C-alpha positions in Angstrom: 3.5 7.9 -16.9 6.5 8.1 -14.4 8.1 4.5 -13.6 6.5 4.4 -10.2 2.9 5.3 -11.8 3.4 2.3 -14.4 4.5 0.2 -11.2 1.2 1.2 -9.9 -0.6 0.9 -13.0 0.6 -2.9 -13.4 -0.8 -3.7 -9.5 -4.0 -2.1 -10.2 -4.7 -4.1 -13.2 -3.9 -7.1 -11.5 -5.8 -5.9 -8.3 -9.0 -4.4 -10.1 -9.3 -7.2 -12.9 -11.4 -7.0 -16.5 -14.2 -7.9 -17.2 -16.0 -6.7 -13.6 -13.3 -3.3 -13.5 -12.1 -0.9 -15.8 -8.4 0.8 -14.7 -8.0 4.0 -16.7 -4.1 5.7 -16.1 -4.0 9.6 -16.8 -7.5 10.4 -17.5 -8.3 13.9 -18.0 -11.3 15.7 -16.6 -12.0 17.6 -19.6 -11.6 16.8 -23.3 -10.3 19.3 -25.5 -8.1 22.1 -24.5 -9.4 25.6 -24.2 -11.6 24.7 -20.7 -13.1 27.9 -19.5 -13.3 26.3 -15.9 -9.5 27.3 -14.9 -8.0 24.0 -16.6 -7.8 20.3 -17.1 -6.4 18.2 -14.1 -5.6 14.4 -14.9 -6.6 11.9 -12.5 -3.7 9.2 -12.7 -5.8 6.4 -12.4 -9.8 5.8 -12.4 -11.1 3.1 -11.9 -14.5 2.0 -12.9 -16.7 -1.2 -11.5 -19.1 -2.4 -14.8 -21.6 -4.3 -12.5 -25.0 -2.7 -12.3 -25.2 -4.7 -9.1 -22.2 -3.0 -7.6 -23.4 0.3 -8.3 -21.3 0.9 -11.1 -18.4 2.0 -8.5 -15.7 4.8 -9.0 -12.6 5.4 -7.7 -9.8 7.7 -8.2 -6.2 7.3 -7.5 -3.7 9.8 -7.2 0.2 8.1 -6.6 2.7 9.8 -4.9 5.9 8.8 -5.1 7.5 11.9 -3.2 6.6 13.5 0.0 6.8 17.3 -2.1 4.6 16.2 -4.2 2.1 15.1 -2.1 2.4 18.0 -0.2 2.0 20.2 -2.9 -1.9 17.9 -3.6 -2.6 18.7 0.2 -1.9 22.6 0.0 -4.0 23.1 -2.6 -7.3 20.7 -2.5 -8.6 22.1 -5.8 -5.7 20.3 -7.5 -7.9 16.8 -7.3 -11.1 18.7 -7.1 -13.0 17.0 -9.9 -11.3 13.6 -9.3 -13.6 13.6 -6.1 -16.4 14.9 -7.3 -16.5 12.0 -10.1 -15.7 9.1 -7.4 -17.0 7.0 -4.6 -13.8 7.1 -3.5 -10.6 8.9 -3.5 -7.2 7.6 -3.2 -3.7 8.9 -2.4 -1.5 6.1 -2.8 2.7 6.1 -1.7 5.0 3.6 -1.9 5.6 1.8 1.8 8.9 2.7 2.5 7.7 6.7 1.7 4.6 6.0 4.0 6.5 4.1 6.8 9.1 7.5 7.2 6.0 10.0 6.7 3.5 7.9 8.8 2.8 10.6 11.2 2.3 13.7 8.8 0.0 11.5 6.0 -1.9 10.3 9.0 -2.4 13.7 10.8 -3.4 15.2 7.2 -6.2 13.3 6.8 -8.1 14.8 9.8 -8.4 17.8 7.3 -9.0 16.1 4.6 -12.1 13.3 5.5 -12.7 12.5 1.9 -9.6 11.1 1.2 -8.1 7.7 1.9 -4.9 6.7 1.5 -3.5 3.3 -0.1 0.6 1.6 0.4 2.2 0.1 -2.4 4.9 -2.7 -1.6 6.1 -5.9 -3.4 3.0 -6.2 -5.9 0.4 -5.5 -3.4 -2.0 -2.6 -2.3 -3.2 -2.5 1.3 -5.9 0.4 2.1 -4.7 1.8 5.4 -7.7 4.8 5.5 -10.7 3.9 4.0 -12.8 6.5 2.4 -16.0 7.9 1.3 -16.9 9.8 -0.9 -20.2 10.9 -3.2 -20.4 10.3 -6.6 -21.8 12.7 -9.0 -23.2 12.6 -12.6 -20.4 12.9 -15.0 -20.7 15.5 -17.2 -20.5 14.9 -21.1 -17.0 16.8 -21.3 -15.5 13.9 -18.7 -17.6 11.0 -20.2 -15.9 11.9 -23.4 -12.2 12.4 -21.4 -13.0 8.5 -20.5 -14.2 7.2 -23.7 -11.0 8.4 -25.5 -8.6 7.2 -22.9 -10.3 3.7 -22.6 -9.5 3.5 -26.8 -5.7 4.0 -26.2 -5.6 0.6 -23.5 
């Protein structure tokens, strides 16, 4: 992790407290290497509700601490692909002084991509300025596994 995903990482876990959530940084989509599906991706954070009575809610964060690399997420959708596919909802999230200059552009994005929201980082605390939602699907035993082993090393 990157200073500004450990920043993030920090706020979540304070955000998204234990015992109701689960907050999971780098979690692959795939375990093992060899994936005959074009590749692993890692999801930077996913975050996992343990309440039956809450549906046992999913939601995946991508952070973003340059405009590039954003950009680089938004050209090619397939990039964060299964990170959708395994959430309720699906998050970019950017520091506020990145989203204040940028407003426009991350705004104007999201009209092509509906299943996205996007969440600003600033001073310790996460604001959701697009909601999202999203549709989650059965995880299959490859990801489950992906989970389980990152959930041992935190």
């Amino acid at each position: 992790m990157n200073e500004f995903e450990r920043y993030v990482y920090e706020v979540l876990q304070k955000k998204y407290k234990s015992p109701e959530w689960i907050v999971l940084p780098q979690v692959r989509t795939q375990t093992g290497y060899s994936i005959p599906t074009g590749g692993e991706r890692i999801i930077d954070f996913f975050i996992i509700n343990t309440f039956p009575s809450k549906d046992f809610k999913c939601i995946a964060i991508e952070a973003k601490k340059t405009i590039d690399d954003y950009r680089t997420d938004r050209d090619n959708v397939r990039k964060q692909l299964a990170a959708r596919f395994y959430s309720d909802e699906f998050y970019y999230i950017f520091p506020a002084e990145l989203f204040s200059k940028y407003e426009r552009e991350l705004l104007g994005d999201w009209k092509k991509l509906q299943d996205s929201g996007i969440m600003v980082i600033n001073e310790g605390n996460i604001r959701k300025v697009k909601y999202c939602h999203g549709t989650k699907n059965p995880f299959p035993m490859g990801f489950i596994c992906s989970l389980l082993r990152q959930a041992l090393k935190y």
